[in-house]
PDB file of C-alpha atoms and ligand atoms in Angstrom:
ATOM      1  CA  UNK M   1     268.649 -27.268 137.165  1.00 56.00           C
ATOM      2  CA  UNK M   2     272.382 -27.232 138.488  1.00 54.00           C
ATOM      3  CA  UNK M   3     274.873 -26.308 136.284  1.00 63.00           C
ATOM      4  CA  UNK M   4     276.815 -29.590 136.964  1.00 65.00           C
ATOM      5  CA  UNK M   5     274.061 -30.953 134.775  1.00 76.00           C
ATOM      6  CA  UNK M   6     275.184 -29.629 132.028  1.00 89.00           C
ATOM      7  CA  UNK M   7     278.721 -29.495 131.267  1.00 93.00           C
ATOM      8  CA  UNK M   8     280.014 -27.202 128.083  1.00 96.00           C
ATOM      9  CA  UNK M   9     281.749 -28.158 124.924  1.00 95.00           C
ATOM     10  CA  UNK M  10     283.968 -26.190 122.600  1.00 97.00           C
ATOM     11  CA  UNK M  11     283.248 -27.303 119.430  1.00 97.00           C
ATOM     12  CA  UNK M  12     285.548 -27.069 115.998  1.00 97.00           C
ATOM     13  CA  UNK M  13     284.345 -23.666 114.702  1.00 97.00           C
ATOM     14  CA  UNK M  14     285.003 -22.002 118.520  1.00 96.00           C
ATOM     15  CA  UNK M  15     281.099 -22.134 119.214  1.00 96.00           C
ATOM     16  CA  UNK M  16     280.420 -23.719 122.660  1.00 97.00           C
ATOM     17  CA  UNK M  17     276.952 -25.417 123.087  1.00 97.00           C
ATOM     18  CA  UNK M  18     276.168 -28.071 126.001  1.00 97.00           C
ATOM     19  CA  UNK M  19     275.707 -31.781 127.186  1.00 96.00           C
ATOM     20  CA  UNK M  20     272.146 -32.057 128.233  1.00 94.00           C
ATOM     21  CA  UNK M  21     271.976 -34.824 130.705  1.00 89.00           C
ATOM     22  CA  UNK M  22     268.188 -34.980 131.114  1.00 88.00           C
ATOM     23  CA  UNK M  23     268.243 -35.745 127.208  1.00 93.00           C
ATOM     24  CA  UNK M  24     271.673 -37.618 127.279  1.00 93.00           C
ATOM     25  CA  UNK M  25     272.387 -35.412 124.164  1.00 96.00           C
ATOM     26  CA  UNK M  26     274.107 -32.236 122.839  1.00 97.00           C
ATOM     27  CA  UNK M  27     271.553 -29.163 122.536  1.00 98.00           C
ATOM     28  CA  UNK M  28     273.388 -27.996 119.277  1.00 97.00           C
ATOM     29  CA  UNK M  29     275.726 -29.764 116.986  1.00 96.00           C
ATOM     30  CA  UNK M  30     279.159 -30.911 118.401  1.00 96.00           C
ATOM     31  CA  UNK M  31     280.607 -30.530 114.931  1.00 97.00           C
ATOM     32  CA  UNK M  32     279.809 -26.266 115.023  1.00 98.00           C
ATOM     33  CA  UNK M  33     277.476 -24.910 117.013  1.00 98.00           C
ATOM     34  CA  UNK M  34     277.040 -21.773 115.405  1.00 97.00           C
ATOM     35  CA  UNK M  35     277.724 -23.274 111.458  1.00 98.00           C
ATOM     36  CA  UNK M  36     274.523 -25.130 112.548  1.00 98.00           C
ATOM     37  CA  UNK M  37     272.948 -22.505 113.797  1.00 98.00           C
ATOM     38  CA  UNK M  38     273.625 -20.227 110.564  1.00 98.00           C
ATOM     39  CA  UNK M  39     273.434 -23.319 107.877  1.00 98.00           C
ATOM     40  CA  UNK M  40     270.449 -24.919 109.120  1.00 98.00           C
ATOM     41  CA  UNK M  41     268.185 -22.162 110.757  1.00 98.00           C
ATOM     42  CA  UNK M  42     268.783 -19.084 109.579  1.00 98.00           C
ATOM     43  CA  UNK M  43     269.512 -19.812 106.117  1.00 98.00           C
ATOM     44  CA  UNK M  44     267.786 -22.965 105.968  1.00 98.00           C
ATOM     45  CA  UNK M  45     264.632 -20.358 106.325  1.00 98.00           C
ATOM     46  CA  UNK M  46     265.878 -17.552 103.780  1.00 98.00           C
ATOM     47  CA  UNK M  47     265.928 -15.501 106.939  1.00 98.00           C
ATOM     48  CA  UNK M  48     269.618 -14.009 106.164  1.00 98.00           C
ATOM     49  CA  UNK M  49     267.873 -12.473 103.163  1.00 97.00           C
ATOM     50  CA  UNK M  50     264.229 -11.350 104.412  1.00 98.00           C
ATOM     51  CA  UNK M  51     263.361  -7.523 105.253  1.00 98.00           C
ATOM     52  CA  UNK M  52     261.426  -7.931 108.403  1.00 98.00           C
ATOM     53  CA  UNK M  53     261.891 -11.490 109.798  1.00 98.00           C
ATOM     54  CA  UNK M  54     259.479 -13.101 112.199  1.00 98.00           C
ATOM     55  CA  UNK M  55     260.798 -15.956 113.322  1.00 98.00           C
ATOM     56  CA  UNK M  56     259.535 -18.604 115.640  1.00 98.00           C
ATOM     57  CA  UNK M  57     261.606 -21.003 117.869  1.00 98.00           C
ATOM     58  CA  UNK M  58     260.439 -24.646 119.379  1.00 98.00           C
ATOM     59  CA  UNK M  59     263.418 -24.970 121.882  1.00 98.00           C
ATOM     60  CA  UNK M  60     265.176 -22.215 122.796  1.00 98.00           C
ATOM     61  CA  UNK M  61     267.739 -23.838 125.006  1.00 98.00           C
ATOM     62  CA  UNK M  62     271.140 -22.000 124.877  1.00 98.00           C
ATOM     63  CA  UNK M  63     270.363 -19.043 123.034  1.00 98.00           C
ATOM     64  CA  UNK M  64     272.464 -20.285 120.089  1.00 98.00           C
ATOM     65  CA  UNK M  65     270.356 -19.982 117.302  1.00 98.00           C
ATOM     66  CA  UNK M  66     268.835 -16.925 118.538  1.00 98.00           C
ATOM     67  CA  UNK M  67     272.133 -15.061 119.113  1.00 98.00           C
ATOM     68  CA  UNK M  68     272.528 -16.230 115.282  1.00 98.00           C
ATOM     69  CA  UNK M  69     269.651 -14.522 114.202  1.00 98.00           C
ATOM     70  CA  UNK M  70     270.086 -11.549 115.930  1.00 98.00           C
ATOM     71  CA  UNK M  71     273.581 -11.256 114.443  1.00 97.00           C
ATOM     72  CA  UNK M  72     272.222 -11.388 110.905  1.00 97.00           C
ATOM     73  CA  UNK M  73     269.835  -9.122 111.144  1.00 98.00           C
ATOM     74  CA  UNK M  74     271.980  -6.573 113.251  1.00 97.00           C
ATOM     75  CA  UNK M  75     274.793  -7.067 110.440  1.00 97.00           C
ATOM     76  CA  UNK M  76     271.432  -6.070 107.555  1.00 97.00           C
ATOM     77  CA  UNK M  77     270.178  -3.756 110.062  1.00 97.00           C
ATOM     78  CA  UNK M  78     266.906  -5.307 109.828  1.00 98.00           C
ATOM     79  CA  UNK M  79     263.944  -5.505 112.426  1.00 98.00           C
ATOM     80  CA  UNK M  80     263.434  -9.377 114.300  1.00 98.00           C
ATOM     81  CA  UNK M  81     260.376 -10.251 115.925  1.00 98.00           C
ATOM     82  CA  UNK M  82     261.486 -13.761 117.385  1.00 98.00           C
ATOM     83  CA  UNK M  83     258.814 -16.033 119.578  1.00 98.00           C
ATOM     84  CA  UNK M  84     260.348 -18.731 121.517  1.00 98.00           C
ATOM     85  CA  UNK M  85     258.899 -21.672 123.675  1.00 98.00           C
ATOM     86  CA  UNK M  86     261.525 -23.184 126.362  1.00 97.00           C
ATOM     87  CA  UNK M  87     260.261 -25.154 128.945  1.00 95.00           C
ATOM     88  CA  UNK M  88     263.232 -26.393 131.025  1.00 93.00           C
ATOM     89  CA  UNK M  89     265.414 -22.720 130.780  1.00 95.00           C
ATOM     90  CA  UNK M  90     269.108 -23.733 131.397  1.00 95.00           C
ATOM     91  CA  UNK M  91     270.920 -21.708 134.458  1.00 95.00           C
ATOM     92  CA  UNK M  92     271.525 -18.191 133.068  1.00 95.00           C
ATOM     93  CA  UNK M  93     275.129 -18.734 133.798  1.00 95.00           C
ATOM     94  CA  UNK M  94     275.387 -21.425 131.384  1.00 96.00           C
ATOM     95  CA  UNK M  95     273.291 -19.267 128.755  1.00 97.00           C
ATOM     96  CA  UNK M  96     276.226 -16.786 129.730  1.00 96.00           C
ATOM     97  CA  UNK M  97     279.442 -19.142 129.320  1.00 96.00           C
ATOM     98  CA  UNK M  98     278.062 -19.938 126.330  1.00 97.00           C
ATOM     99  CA  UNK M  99     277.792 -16.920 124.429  1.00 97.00           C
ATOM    100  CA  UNK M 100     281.021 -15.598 126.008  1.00 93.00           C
ATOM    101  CA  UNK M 101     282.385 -12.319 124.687  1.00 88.00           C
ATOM    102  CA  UNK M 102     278.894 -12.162 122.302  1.00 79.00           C
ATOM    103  CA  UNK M 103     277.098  -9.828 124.039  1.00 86.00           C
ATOM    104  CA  UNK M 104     274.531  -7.499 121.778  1.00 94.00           C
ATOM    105  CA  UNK M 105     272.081  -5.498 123.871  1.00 95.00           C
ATOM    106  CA  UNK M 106     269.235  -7.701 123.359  1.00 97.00           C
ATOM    107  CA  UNK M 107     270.797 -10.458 124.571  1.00 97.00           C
ATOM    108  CA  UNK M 108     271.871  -8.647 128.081  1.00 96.00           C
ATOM    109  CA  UNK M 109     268.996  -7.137 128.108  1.00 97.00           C
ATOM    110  CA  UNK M 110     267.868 -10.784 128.009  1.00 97.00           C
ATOM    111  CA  UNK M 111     269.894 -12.424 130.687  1.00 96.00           C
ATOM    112  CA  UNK M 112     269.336  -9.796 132.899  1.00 96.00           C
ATOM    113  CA  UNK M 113     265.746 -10.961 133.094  1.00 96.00           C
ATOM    114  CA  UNK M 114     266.080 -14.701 133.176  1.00 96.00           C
ATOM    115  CA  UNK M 115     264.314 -16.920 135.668  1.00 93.00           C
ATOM    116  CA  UNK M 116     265.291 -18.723 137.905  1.00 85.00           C
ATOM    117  CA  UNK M 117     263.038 -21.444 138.319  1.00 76.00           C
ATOM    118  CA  UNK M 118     260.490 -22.896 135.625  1.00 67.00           C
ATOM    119  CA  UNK M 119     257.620 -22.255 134.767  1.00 72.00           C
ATOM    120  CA  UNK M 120     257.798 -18.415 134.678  1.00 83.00           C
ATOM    121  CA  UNK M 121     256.014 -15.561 133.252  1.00 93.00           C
ATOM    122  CA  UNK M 122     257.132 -15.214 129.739  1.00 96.00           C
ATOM    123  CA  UNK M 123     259.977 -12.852 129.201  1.00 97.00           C
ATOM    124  CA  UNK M 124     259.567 -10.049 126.878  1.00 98.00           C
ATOM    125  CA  UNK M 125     262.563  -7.437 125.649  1.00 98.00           C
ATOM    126  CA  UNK M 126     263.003  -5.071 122.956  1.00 98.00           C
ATOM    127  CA  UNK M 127     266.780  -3.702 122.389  1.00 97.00           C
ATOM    128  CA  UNK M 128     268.457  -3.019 119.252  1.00 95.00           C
ATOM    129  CA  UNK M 129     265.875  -3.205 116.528  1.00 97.00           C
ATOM    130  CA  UNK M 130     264.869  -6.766 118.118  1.00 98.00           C
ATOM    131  CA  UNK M 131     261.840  -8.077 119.903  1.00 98.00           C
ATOM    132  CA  UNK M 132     262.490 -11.214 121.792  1.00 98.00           C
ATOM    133  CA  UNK M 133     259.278 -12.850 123.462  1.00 98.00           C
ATOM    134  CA  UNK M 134     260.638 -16.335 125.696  1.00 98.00           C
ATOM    135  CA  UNK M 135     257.398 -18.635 126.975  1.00 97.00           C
ATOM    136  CA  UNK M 136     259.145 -20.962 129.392  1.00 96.00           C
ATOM    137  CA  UNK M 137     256.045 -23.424 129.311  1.00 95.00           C
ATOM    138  CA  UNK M 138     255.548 -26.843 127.241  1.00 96.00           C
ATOM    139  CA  UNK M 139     255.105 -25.617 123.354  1.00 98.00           C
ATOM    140  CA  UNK M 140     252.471 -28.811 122.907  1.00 98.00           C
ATOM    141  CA  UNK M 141     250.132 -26.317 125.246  1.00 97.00           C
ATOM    142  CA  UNK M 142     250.217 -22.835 123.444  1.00 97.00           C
ATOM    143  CA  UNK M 143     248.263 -21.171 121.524  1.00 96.00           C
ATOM    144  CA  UNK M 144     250.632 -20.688 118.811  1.00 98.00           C
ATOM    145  CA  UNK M 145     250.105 -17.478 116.560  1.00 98.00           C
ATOM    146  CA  UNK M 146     248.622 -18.233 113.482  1.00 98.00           C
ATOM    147  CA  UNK M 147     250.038 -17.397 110.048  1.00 98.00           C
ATOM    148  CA  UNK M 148     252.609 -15.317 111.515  1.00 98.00           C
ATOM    149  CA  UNK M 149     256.304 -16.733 111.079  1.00 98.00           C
ATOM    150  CA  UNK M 150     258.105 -16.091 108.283  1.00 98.00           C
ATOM    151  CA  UNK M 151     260.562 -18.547 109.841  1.00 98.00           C
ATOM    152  CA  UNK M 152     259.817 -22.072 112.345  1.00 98.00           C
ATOM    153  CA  UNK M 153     263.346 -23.780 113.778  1.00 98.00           C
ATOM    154  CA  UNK M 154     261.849 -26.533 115.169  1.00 98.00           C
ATOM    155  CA  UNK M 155     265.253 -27.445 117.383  1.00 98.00           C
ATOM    156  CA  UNK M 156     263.677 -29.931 119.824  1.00 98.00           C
ATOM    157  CA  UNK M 157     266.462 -32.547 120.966  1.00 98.00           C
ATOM    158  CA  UNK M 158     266.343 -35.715 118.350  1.00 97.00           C
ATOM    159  CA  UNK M 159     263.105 -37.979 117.295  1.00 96.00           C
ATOM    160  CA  UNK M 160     263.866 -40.715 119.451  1.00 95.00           C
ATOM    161  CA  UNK M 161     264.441 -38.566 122.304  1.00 96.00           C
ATOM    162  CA  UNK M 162     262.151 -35.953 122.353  1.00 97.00           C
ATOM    163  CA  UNK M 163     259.527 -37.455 120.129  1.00 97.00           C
ATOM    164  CA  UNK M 164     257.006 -35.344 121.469  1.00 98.00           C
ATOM    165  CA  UNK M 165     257.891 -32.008 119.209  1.00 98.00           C
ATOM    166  CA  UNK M 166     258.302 -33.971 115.721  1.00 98.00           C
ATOM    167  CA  UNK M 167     254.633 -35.624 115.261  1.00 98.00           C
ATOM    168  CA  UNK M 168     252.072 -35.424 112.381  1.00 98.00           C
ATOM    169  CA  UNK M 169     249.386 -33.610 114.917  1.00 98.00           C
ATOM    170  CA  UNK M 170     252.495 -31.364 116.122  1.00 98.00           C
ATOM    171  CA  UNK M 171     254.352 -30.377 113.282  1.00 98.00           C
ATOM    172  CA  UNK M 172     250.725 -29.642 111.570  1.00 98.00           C
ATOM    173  CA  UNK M 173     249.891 -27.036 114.395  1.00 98.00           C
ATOM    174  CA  UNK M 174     253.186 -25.741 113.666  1.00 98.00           C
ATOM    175  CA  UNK M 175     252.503 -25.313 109.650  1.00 98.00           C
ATOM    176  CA  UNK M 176     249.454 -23.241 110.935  1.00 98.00           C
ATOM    177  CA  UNK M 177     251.993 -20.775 112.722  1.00 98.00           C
ATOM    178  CA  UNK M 178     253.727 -19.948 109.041  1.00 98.00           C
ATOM    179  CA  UNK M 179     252.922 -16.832 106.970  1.00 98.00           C
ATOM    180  CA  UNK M 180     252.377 -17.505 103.552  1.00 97.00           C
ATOM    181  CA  UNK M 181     255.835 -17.926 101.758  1.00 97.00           C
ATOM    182  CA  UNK M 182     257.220 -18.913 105.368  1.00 98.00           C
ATOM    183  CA  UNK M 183     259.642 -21.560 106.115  1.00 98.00           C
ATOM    184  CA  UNK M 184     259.923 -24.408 108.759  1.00 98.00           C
ATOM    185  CA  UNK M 185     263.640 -25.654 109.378  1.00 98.00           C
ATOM    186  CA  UNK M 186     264.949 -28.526 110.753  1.00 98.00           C
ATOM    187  CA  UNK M 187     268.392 -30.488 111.741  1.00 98.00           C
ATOM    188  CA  UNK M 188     266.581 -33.768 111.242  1.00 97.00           C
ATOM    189  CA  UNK M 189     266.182 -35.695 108.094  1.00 96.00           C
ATOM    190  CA  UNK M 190     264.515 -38.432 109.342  1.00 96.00           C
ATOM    191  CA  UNK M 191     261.691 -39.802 106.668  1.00 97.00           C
ATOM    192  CA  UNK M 192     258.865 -39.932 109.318  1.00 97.00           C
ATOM    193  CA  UNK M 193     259.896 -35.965 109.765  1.00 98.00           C
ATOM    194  CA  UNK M 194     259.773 -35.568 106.256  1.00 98.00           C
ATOM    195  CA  UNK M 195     256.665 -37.269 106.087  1.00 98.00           C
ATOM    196  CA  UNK M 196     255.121 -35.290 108.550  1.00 98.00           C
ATOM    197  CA  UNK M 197     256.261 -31.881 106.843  1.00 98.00           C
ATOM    198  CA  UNK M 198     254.338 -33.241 104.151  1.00 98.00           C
ATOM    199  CA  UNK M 199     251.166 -34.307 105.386  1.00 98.00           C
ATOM    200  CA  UNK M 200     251.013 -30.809 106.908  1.00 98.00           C
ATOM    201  CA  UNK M 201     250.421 -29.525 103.096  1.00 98.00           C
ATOM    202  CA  UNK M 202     254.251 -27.944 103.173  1.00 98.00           C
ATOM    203  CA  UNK M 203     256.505 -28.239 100.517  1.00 98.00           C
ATOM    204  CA  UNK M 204     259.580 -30.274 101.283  1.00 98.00           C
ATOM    205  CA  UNK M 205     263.219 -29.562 100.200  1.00 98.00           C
ATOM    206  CA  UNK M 206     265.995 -31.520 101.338  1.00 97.00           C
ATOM    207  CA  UNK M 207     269.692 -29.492 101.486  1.00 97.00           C
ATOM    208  CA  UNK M 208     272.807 -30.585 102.532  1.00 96.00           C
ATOM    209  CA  UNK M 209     273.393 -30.980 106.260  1.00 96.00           C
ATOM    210  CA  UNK M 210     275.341 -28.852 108.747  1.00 95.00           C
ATOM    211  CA  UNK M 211     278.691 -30.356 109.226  1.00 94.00           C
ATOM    212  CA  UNK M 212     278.393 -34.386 110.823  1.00 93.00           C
ATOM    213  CA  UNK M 213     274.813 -34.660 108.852  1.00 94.00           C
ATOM    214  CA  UNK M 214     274.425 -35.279 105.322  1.00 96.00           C
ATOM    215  CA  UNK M 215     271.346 -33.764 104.946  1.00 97.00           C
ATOM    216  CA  UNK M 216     268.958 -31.272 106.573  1.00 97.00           C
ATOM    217  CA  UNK M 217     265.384 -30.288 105.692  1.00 98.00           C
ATOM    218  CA  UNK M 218     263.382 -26.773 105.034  1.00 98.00           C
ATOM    219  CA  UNK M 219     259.697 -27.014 104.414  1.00 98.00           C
ATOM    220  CA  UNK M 220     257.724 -23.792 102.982  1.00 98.00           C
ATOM    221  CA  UNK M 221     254.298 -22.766 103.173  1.00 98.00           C
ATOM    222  CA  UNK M 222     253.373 -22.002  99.367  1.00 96.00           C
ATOM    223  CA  UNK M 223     250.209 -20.250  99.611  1.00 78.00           C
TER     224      UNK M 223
HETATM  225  C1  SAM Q   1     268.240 -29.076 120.849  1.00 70.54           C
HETATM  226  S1  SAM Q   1     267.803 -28.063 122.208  1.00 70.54           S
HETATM  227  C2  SAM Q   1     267.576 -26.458 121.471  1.00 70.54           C
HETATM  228  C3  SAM Q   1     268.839 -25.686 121.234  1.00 70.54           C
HETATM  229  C4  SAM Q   1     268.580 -24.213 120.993  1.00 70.54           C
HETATM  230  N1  SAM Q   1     267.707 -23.978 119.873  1.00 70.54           N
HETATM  231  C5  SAM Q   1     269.823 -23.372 120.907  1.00 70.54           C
HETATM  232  O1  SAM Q   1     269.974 -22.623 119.942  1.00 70.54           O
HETATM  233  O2  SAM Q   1     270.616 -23.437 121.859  1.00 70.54           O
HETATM  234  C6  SAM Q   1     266.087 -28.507 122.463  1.00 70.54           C
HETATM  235  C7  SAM Q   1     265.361 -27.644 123.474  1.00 70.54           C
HETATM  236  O3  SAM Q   1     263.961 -27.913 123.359  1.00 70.54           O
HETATM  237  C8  SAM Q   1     263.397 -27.850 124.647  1.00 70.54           C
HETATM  238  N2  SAM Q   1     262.119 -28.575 124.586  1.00 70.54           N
HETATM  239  C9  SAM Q   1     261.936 -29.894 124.311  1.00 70.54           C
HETATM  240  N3  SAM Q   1     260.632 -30.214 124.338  1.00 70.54           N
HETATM  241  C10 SAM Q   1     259.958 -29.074 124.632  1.00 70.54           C
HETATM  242  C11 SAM Q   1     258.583 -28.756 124.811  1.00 70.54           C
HETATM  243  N4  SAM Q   1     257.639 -29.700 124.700  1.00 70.54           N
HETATM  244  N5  SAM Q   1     258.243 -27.475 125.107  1.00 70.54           N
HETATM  245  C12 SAM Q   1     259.212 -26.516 125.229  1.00 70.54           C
HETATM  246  N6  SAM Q   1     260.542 -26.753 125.093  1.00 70.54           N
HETATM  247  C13 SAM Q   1     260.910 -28.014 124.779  1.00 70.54           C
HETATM  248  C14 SAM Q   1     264.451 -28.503 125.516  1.00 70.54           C
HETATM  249  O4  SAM Q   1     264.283 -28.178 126.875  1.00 70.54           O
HETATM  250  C15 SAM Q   1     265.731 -27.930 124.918  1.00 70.54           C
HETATM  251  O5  SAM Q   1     266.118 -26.749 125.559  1.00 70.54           O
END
C-alpha cells in the first residue's frame, strides 16, 4: 500500500492516527487517538489494573492501541502477552510517523521486522517484559486461542464499513477467545453490536464514550 494512501492527522490530544482510504475512514478517533486508545481499550477491559494481561487485538492497524498497552503495563511493570490479527499492515513508515518520538524496545524491535508486502509470516517479538505476536492474515480465518484473553479490542473500522468483524457468528467466536473474568471492548455502540455481545452469553455494560461518542461498550465473560 503507498503511503499516499494514507495521509496522517494530528489530532487534539497530540496523538496522530490516519485516513484510511480503502475504508474512507479514520483508523482511530480524530477527536484523540491515544484518549481512545486508553479510555476505550485499555481501561474499557480493566487491563490498566490486571497483573499479567493477555490481551487480544482484531485490527491492529497503526500500532495505537498497542503502543497504549504497552505503556501501561511498562509504567506497572507488568508482563503483556498481546495477539494481534492485521490483514492489510500499513507501510512501516507510516506505523513510524505515527508513533513519533514513542519508541519502547518492543515496538523497534517491532518495526524492525515489519513486512513489506501482505500476507506474511506472522511476526513474533519479545522485548521489555512484552510478547507481541502480529498474524497479518484475515482474523474471520484463524484459529483463535480459546479461553485465553483477559482482554478482546475488537477495533475493526465501523459496522457499516467493515461489517464483516462485528457479526453474531463473529463476535461469538470471539467470546470463545476470553478467559473467564475477561473482557471484550469496543468503540461502537451500535444496538445490533450490543445485541450480538449478548447473544454470545457476555455480559454487557455500556460506559461513556471516548471523546466525539457518547457511549462505548465492554462486554465480560462471567464464568
Ligand atoms: C480501526 S483500524 C484499527 C486501528 C488500530 N487498532 C490502532 O490502534 O491503530 C481497523 C483495522 O482492522 C483491520 N481489519 C479489518 N478487517 C479485518 C480482517 N477481517 N482481518 C484482519 N484485519 C482486519 C484493518 O485493516 C484495519 O487496520
Amino acid at each position: 500500500m503507498p503511503t499516499d494512501d494514507l495521509p496522517i492527522i494530528t489530532t487534539p490530544d497530540g496523538s496522530r492516527t490516519a485516513l484510511s482510504a480503502r475504508y474512507g475512514e479514520a483508523y482511530g478517533s480524530r477527536h484523540g487517538a491515544a484518549t481512545q486508545a486508553r479510555h476505550v481499550f485499555v481501561e474499557g477491559t480493566g487491563t490498566q489494573e490486571h497483573p499479567a494481561p493477555r490481551v487480544l487485538e482484531v485490527g491492529f492497524g497503526l500500532g495505537v492501541n498497542f503502543r497504549a498497552t504497552v505503556a501501561d503495563a511498562a509504567r506497572r511493570g507488568a508482563p503483556l502477552a498481546y495477539v494481534a490479527w492485521e490483514f492489510d499492515p500499513a507501510p512501516v513508515e507510516v506505523l513510524r510517523e505515527v508513533a513519533g518520538a514513542d519508541m519502547p524496545a518492543v515496538w523497534a524491535a517491532l518495526l524492525a521486522r515489519w513486512p513489506d508486502t501482505a500476507p506474511s509470516a506472522p511476526v513474533h517479538v519479545e522485548a521489555g517484559g512484552v510478547a507481541v505476536t502480529v498474524h497479518f492474515a484475515d482474523v474471520l480465518e484463524a484459529a483463535l486461542p480459546q479461553d485465553w484473553a483477559t482482554a478482546l479490542y475488537l477495533d475493526g473500522f465501523s459496522p457499516t464499513r467493515n461489517p464483516e468483524v462485528w457479526t453474531p457468528d463473529f463476535v461469538a467466536r470471539l467470546a470463545g477467545a476470553l478467559a473467564p473474568g475477561g473482557m471484550i471492548a469496543t468503540y461502537s455502540a451500535a444496538g445490533h453490536v450490543r445485541r450480538a455481545l449478548e447473544a454470545a452469553g457476555l455480559r454487557v455494560e455500556r460506559r461513556p464514550g471516548a471523546p466525539g461518542k457518547r457511549e462505548c461498550l465492554r462486554a465480560i465473560r462471567v464464568a
